[in-house]
PDB file of C-alpha atoms in Angstrom:
ATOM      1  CA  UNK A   1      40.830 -78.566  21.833  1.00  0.00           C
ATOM      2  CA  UNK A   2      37.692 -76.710  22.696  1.00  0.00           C
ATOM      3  CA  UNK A   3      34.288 -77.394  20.306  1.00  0.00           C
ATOM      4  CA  UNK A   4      31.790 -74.241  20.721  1.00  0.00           C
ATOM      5  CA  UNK A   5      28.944 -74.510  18.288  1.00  0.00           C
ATOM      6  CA  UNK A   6      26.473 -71.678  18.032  1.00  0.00           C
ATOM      7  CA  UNK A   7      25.988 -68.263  16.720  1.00  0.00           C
ATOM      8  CA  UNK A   8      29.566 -67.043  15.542  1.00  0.00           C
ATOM      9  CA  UNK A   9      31.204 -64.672  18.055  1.00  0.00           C
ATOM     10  CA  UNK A  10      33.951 -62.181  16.876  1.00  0.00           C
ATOM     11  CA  UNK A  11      37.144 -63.452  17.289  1.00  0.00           C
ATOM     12  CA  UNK A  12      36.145 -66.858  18.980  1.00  0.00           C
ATOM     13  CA  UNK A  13      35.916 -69.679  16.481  1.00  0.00           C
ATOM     14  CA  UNK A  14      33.080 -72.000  16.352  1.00  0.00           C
ATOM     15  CA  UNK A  15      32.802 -75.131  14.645  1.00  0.00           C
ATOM     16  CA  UNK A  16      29.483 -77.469  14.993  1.00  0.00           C
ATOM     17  CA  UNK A  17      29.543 -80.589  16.836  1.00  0.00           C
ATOM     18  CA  UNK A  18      28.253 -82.987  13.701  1.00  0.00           C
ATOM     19  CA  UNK A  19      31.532 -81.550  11.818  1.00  0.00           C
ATOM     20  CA  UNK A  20      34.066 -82.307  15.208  1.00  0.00           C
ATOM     21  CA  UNK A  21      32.386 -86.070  15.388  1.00  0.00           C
ATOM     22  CA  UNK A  22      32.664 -86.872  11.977  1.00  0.00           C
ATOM     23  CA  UNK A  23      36.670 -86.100  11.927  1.00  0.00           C
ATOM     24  CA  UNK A  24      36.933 -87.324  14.764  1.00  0.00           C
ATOM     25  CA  UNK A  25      35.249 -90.414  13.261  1.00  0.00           C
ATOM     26  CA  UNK A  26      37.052 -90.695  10.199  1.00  0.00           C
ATOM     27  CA  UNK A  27      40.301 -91.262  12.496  1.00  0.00           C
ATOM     28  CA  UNK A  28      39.341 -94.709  13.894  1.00  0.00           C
ATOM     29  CA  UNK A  29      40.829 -97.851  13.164  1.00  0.00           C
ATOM     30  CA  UNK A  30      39.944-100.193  15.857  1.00  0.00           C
ATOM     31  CA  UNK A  31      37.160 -98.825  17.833  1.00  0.00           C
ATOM     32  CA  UNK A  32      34.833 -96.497  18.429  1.00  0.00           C
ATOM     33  CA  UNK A  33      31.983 -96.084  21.616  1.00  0.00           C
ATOM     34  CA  UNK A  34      29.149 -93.784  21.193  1.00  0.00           C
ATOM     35  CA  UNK A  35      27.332 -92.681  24.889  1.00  0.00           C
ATOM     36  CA  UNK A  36      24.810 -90.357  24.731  1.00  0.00           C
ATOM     37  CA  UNK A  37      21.365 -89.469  26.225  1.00  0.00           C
ATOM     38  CA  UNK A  38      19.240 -88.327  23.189  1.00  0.00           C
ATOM     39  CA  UNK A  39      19.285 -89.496  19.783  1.00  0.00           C
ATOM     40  CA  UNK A  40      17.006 -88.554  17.167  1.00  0.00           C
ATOM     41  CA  UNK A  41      17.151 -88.936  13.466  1.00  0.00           C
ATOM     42  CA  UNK A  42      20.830 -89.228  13.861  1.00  0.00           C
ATOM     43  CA  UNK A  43      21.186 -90.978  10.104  1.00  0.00           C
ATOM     44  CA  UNK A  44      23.220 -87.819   8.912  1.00  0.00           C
ATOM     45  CA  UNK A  45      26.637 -88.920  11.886  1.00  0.00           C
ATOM     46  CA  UNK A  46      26.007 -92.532  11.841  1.00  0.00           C
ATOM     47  CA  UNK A  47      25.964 -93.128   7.772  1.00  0.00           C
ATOM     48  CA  UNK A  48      29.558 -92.158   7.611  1.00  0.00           C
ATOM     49  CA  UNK A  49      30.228 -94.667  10.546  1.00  0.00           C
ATOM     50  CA  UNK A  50      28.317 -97.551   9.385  1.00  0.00           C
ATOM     51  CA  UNK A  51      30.091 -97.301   5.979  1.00  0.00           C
ATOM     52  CA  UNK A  52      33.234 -97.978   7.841  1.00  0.00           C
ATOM     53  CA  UNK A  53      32.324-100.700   9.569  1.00  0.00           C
ATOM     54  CA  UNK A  54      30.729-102.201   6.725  1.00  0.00           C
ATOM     55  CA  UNK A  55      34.433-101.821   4.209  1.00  0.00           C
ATOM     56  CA  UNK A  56      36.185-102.732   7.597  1.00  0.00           C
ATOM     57  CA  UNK A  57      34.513-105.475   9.804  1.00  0.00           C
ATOM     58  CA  UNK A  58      36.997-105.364  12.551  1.00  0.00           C
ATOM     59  CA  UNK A  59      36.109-101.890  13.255  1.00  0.00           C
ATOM     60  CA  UNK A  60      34.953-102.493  17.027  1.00  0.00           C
ATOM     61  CA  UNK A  61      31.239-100.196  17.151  1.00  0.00           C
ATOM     62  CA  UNK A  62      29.381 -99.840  20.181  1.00  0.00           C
ATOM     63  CA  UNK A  63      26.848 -97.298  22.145  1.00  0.00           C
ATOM     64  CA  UNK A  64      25.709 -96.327  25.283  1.00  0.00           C
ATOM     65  CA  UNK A  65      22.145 -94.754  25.041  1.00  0.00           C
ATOM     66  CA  UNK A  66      19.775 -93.979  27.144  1.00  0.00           C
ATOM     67  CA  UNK A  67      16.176 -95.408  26.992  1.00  0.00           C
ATOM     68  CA  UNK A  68      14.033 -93.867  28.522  1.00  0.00           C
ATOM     69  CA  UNK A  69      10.763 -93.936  29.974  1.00  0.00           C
ATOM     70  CA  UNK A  70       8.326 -91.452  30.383  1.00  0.00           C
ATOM     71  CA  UNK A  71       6.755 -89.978  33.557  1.00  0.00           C
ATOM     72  CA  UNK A  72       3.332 -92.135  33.730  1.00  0.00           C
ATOM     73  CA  UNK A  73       4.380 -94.689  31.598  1.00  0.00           C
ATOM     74  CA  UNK A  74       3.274 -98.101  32.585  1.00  0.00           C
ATOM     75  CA  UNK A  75       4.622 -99.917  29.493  1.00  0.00           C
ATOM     76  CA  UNK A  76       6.189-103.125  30.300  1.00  0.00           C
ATOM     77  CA  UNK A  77       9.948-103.367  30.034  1.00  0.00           C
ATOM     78  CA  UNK A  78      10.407-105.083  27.664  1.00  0.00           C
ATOM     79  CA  UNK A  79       7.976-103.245  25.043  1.00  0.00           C
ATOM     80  CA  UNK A  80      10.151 -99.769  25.599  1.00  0.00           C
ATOM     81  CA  UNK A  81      13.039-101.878  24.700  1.00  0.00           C
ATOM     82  CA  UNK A  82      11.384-103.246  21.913  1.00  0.00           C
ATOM     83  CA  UNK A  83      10.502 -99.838  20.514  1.00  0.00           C
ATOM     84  CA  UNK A  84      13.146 -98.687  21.030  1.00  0.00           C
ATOM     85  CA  UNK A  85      15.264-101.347  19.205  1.00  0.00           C
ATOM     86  CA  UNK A  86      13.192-101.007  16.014  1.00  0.00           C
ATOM     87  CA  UNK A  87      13.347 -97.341  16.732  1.00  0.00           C
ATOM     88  CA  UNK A  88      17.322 -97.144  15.917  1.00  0.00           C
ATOM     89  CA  UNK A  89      16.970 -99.374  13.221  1.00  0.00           C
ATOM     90  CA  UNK A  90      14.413 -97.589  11.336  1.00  0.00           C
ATOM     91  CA  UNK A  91      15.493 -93.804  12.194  1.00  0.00           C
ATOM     92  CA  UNK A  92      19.167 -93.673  13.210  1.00  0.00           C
ATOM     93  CA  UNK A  93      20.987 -96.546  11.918  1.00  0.00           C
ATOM     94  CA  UNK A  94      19.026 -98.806   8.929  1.00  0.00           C
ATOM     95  CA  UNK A  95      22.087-100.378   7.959  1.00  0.00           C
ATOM     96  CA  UNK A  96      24.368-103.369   8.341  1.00  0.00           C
ATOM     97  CA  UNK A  97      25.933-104.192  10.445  1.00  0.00           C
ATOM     98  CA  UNK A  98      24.969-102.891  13.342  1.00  0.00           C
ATOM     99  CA  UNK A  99      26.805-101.287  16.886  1.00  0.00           C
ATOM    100  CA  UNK A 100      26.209-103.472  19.621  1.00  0.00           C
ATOM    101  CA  UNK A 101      24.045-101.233  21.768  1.00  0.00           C
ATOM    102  CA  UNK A 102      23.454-101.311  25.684  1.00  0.00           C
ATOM    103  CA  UNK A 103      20.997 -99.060  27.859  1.00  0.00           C
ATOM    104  CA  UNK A 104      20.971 -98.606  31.960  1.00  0.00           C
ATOM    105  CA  UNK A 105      18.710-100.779  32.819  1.00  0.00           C
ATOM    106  CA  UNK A 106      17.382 -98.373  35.965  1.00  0.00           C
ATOM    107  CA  UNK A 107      16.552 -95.931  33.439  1.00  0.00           C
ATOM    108  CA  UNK A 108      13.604 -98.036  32.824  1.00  0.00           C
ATOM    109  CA  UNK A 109      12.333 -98.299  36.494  1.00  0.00           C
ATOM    110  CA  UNK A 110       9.146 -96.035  37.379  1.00  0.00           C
ATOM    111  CA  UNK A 111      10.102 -92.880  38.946  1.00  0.00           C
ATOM    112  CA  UNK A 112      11.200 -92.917  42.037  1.00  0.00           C
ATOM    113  CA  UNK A 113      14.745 -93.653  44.286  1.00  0.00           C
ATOM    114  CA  UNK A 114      15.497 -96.150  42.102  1.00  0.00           C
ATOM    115  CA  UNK A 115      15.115 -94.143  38.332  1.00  0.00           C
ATOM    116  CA  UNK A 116      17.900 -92.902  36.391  1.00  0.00           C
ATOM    117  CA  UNK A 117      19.445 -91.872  32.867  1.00  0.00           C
ATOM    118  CA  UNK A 118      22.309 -92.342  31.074  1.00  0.00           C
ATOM    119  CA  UNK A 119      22.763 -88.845  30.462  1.00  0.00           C
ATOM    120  CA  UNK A 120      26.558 -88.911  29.518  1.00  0.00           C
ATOM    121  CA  UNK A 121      27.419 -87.890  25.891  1.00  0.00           C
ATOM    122  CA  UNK A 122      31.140 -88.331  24.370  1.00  0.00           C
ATOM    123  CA  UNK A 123      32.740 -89.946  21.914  1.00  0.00           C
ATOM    124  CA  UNK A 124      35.850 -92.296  21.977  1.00  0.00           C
ATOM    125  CA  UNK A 125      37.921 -93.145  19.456  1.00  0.00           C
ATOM    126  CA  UNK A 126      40.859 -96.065  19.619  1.00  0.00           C
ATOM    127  CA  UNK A 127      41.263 -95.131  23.197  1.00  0.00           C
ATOM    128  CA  UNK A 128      43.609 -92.477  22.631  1.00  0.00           C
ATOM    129  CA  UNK A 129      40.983 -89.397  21.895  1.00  0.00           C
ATOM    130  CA  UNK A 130      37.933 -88.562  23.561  1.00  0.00           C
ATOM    131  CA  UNK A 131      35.318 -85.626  22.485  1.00  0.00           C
ATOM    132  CA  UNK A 132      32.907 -84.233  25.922  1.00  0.00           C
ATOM    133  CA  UNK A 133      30.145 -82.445  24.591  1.00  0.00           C
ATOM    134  CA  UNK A 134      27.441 -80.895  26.026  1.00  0.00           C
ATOM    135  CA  UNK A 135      25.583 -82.275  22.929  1.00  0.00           C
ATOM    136  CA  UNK A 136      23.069 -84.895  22.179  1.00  0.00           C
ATOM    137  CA  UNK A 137      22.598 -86.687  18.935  1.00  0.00           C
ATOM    138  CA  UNK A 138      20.240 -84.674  17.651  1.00  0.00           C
ATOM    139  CA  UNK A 139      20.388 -82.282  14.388  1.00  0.00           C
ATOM    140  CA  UNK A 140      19.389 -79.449  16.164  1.00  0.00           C
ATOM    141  CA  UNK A 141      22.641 -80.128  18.875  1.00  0.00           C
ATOM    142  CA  UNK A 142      24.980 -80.917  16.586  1.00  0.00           C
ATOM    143  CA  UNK A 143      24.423 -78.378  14.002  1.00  0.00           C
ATOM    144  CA  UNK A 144      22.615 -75.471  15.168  1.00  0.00           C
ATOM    145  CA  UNK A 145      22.050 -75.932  19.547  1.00  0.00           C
ATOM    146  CA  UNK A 146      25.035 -73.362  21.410  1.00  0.00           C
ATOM    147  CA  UNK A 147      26.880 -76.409  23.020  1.00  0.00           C
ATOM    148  CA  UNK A 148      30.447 -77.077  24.340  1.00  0.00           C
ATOM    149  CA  UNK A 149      32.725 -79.725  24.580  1.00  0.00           C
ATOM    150  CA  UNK A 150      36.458 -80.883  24.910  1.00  0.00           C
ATOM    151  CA  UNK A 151      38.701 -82.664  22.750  1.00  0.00           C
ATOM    152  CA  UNK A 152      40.859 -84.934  24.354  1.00  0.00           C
ATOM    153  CA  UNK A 153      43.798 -86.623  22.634  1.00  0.00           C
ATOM    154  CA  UNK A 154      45.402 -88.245  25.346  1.00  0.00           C
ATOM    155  CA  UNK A 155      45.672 -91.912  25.726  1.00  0.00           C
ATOM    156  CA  UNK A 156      44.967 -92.270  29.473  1.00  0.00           C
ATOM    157  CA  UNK A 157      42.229 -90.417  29.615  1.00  0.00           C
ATOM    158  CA  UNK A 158      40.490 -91.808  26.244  1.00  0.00           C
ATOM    159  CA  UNK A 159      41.223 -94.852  27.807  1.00  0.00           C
ATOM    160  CA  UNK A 160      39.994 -94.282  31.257  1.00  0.00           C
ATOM    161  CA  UNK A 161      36.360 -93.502  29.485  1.00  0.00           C
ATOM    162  CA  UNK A 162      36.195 -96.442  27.476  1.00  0.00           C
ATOM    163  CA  UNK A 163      37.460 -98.643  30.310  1.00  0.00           C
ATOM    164  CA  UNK A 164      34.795 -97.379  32.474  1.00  0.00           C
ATOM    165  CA  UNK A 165      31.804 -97.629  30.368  1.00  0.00           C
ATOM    166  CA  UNK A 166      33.173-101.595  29.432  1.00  0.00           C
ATOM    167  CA  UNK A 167      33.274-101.895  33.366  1.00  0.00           C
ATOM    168  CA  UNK A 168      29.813-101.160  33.821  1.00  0.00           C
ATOM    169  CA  UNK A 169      29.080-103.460  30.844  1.00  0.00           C
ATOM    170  CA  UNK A 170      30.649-106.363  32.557  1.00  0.00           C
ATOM    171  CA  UNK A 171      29.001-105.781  35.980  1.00  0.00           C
ATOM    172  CA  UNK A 172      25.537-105.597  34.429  1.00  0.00           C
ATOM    173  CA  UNK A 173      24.903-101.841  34.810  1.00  0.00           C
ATOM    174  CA  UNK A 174      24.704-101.625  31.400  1.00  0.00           C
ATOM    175  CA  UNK A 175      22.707-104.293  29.687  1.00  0.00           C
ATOM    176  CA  UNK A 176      22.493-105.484  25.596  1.00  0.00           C
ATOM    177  CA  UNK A 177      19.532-104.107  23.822  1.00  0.00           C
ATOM    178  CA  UNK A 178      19.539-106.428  20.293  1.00  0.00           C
ATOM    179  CA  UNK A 179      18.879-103.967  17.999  1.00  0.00           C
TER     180      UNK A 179
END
Protein backbone atom coordinates (compact mmCIF):
# COMPACT_ATOMS: atom_id res chain seq x y z
CA UNK A 1 0.00 0.00 0.00
CA UNK A 2 1.05 3.50 -0.82
CA UNK A 3 0.47 6.47 2.12
CA UNK A 4 0.39 10.07 0.29
CA UNK A 5 -0.58 12.75 2.74
CA UNK A 6 -1.10 16.27 1.50
CA UNK A 7 -3.44 18.46 -0.33
CA UNK A 8 -6.16 16.05 -1.91
CA UNK A 9 -5.57 15.40 -5.63
CA UNK A 10 -8.53 14.32 -7.91
CA UNK A 11 -8.75 10.88 -8.23
CA UNK A 12 -5.59 9.94 -6.09
CA UNK A 13 -6.47 9.14 -2.51
CA UNK A 14 -4.66 10.56 0.35
CA UNK A 15 -4.73 9.55 3.79
CA UNK A 16 -2.34 11.32 6.58
CA UNK A 17 0.47 9.57 8.05
CA UNK A 18 -0.75 9.97 11.99
CA UNK A 19 -4.06 8.02 10.72
CA UNK A 20 -1.75 5.02 8.68
CA UNK A 21 0.51 4.70 12.12
CA UNK A 22 -2.14 4.52 14.41
CA UNK A 23 -3.87 1.39 12.46
CA UNK A 24 -1.06 0.22 11.86
CA UNK A 25 -0.49 0.44 15.64
CA UNK A 26 -3.59 -0.87 16.83
CA UNK A 27 -2.53 -4.28 14.97
CA UNK A 28 0.39 -5.23 17.27
CA UNK A 29 0.55 -7.91 19.60
CA UNK A 30 4.09 -8.58 20.35
CA UNK A 31 6.15 -5.76 19.21
CA UNK A 32 6.51 -2.71 17.87
CA UNK A 33 10.01 -0.43 16.88
CA UNK A 34 9.69 3.17 16.27
CA UNK A 35 12.98 4.80 14.11
CA UNK A 36 12.77 8.12 13.24
CA UNK A 37 14.85 11.35 12.95
CA UNK A 38 12.55 14.13 14.36
CA UNK A 39 10.13 13.99 17.02
CA UNK A 40 8.31 16.76 18.42
CA UNK A 41 5.29 16.93 20.58
CA UNK A 42 4.48 13.52 19.35
CA UNK A 43 1.89 12.88 22.54
CA UNK A 44 -1.10 12.73 19.98
CA UNK A 45 0.69 8.85 18.13
CA UNK A 46 2.34 7.71 21.21
CA UNK A 47 -0.84 7.99 23.79
CA UNK A 48 -2.61 5.33 21.88
CA UNK A 49 0.67 3.19 22.10
CA UNK A 50 1.52 3.66 25.62
CA UNK A 51 -2.07 2.66 26.58
CA UNK A 52 -1.30 -0.64 25.06
CA UNK A 53 1.59 -1.34 26.61
CA UNK A 54 0.35 -0.28 29.81
CA UNK A 55 -3.21 -3.02 29.54
CA UNK A 56 -0.57 -5.41 27.90
CA UNK A 57 2.99 -5.52 29.48
CA UNK A 58 4.41 -7.99 27.12
CA UNK A 59 3.89 -5.68 24.34
CA UNK A 60 7.73 -5.44 23.26
CA UNK A 61 8.17 -1.13 22.67
CA UNK A 62 11.22 0.27 21.45
CA UNK A 63 12.72 3.42 19.32
CA UNK A 64 15.36 4.47 17.32
CA UNK A 65 15.74 8.35 17.44
CA UNK A 66 18.02 10.51 16.55
CA UNK A 67 19.71 13.01 18.99
CA UNK A 68 21.11 15.41 17.72
CA UNK A 69 23.48 18.05 18.15
CA UNK A 70 23.65 21.29 16.82
CA UNK A 71 26.27 22.94 14.56
CA UNK A 72 28.48 24.90 17.34
CA UNK A 73 27.36 23.07 20.09
CA UNK A 74 29.96 22.31 22.63
CA UNK A 75 27.63 20.68 25.19
CA UNK A 76 29.08 17.71 26.75
CA UNK A 77 27.67 14.34 25.78
CA UNK A 78 26.21 13.44 28.20
CA UNK A 79 24.07 16.76 28.95
CA UNK A 80 22.38 16.42 25.19
CA UNK A 81 21.49 13.02 26.32
CA UNK A 82 20.26 14.19 29.40
CA UNK A 83 17.99 16.73 27.76
CA UNK A 84 17.04 14.89 25.68
CA UNK A 85 15.86 12.03 27.99
CA UNK A 86 13.73 14.41 30.08
CA UNK A 87 12.79 15.90 26.78
CA UNK A 88 10.66 12.62 25.69
CA UNK A 89 9.41 12.23 28.95
CA UNK A 90 7.96 15.55 29.41
CA UNK A 91 6.77 16.26 25.63
CA UNK A 92 6.31 12.98 23.74
CA UNK A 93 5.77 10.21 26.03
CA UNK A 94 4.84 11.25 30.02
CA UNK A 95 3.61 7.97 30.71
CA UNK A 96 4.37 4.52 32.07
CA UNK A 97 5.95 2.50 31.09
CA UNK A 98 8.20 3.58 28.90
CA UNK A 99 9.91 2.27 25.18
CA UNK A 100 13.32 1.41 25.68
CA UNK A 101 14.97 4.08 23.56
CA UNK A 102 18.51 4.05 21.79
CA UNK A 103 20.28 6.97 19.75
CA UNK A 104 23.57 6.68 17.27
CA UNK A 105 25.96 7.53 19.31
CA UNK A 106 28.09 9.41 16.25
CA UNK A 107 25.24 11.61 15.93
CA UNK A 108 26.59 13.28 18.91
CA UNK A 109 30.24 13.79 17.65
CA UNK A 110 31.16 17.53 16.51
CA UNK A 111 30.87 17.96 12.90
CA UNK A 112 33.12 16.59 10.95
CA UNK A 113 34.11 12.86 9.15
CA UNK A 114 33.02 11.31 11.98
CA UNK A 115 29.14 13.07 12.49
CA UNK A 116 26.04 11.47 11.56
CA UNK A 117 22.11 11.05 12.05
CA UNK A 118 19.80 8.56 12.37
CA UNK A 119 17.70 9.88 9.79
CA UNK A 120 15.62 6.65 9.02
CA UNK A 121 11.84 6.84 9.81
CA UNK A 122 9.46 3.58 9.66
CA UNK A 123 7.49 1.74 11.65
CA UNK A 124 7.44 -2.09 12.39
CA UNK A 125 4.94 -3.97 13.65
CA UNK A 126 5.27 -7.93 14.85
CA UNK A 127 7.77 -8.31 12.13
CA UNK A 128 5.40 -9.04 9.53
CA UNK A 129 4.43 -5.21 8.40
CA UNK A 130 6.54 -2.37 7.93
CA UNK A 131 5.33 1.43 7.09
CA UNK A 132 8.49 3.75 5.04
CA UNK A 133 7.58 7.17 5.28
CA UNK A 134 9.09 10.08 4.25
CA UNK A 135 7.68 11.45 7.57
CA UNK A 136 8.97 12.52 10.87
CA UNK A 137 7.12 12.51 14.12
CA UNK A 138 6.03 15.68 14.02
CA UNK A 139 2.24 17.09 13.78
CA UNK A 140 2.93 19.06 10.98
CA UNK A 141 4.38 15.55 9.00
CA UNK A 142 1.96 13.43 10.00
CA UNK A 143 -1.07 15.44 9.54
CA UNK A 144 -0.65 18.23 7.28
CA UNK A 145 3.44 17.95 5.56
CA UNK A 146 2.94 16.30 1.56
CA UNK A 147 4.91 13.05 2.48
CA UNK A 148 5.08 9.45 1.10
CA UNK A 149 5.58 6.19 2.27
CA UNK A 150 5.05 2.34 1.72
CA UNK A 151 3.18 -0.17 3.47
CA UNK A 152 4.72 -3.33 3.68
CA UNK A 153 2.95 -6.47 4.88
CA UNK A 154 5.36 -8.98 4.20
CA UNK A 155 7.08 -10.98 6.78
CA UNK A 156 10.64 -11.01 5.36
CA UNK A 157 10.94 -7.77 4.78
CA UNK A 158 9.26 -6.47 8.21
CA UNK A 159 11.57 -8.73 9.53
CA UNK A 160 14.68 -7.84 7.72
CA UNK A 161 14.11 -4.07 9.28
CA UNK A 162 13.67 -5.04 12.68
CA UNK A 163 16.53 -7.54 12.50
CA UNK A 164 18.76 -4.90 11.30
CA UNK A 165 18.10 -2.13 13.62
CA UNK A 166 18.46 -5.06 16.74
CA UNK A 167 21.88 -5.80 14.90
CA UNK A 168 23.15 -2.48 15.28
CA UNK A 169 21.82 -2.54 18.87
CA UNK A 170 23.92 -5.49 19.72
CA UNK A 171 27.14 -4.21 18.06
CA UNK A 172 26.95 -0.90 19.91
CA UNK A 173 25.95 1.36 16.98
CA UNK A 174 23.05 2.08 18.65
CA UNK A 175 23.37 2.80 22.31
CA UNK A 176 20.47 2.95 25.44
CA UNK A 177 19.43 6.41 26.29
CA UNK A 178 17.39 5.78 29.94
CA UNK A 179 14.67 7.80 29.42
Amino acid sequence: DIVLSGPEVSGTPTRDTQAVMHSLLAEAVTEVLLVGYVIHNAIALFEPLARRMAFDPSLRVWCCLDVSRSWNDVTPSEELLRKFASDFRAKHWPWEPRPKVYYDPRSLNPPGPTHSSLHAKCLVIDRKTALVTSANFTQAALQRNIECGVIIRNHNTADRIARYFEGLKETNHLLECRV
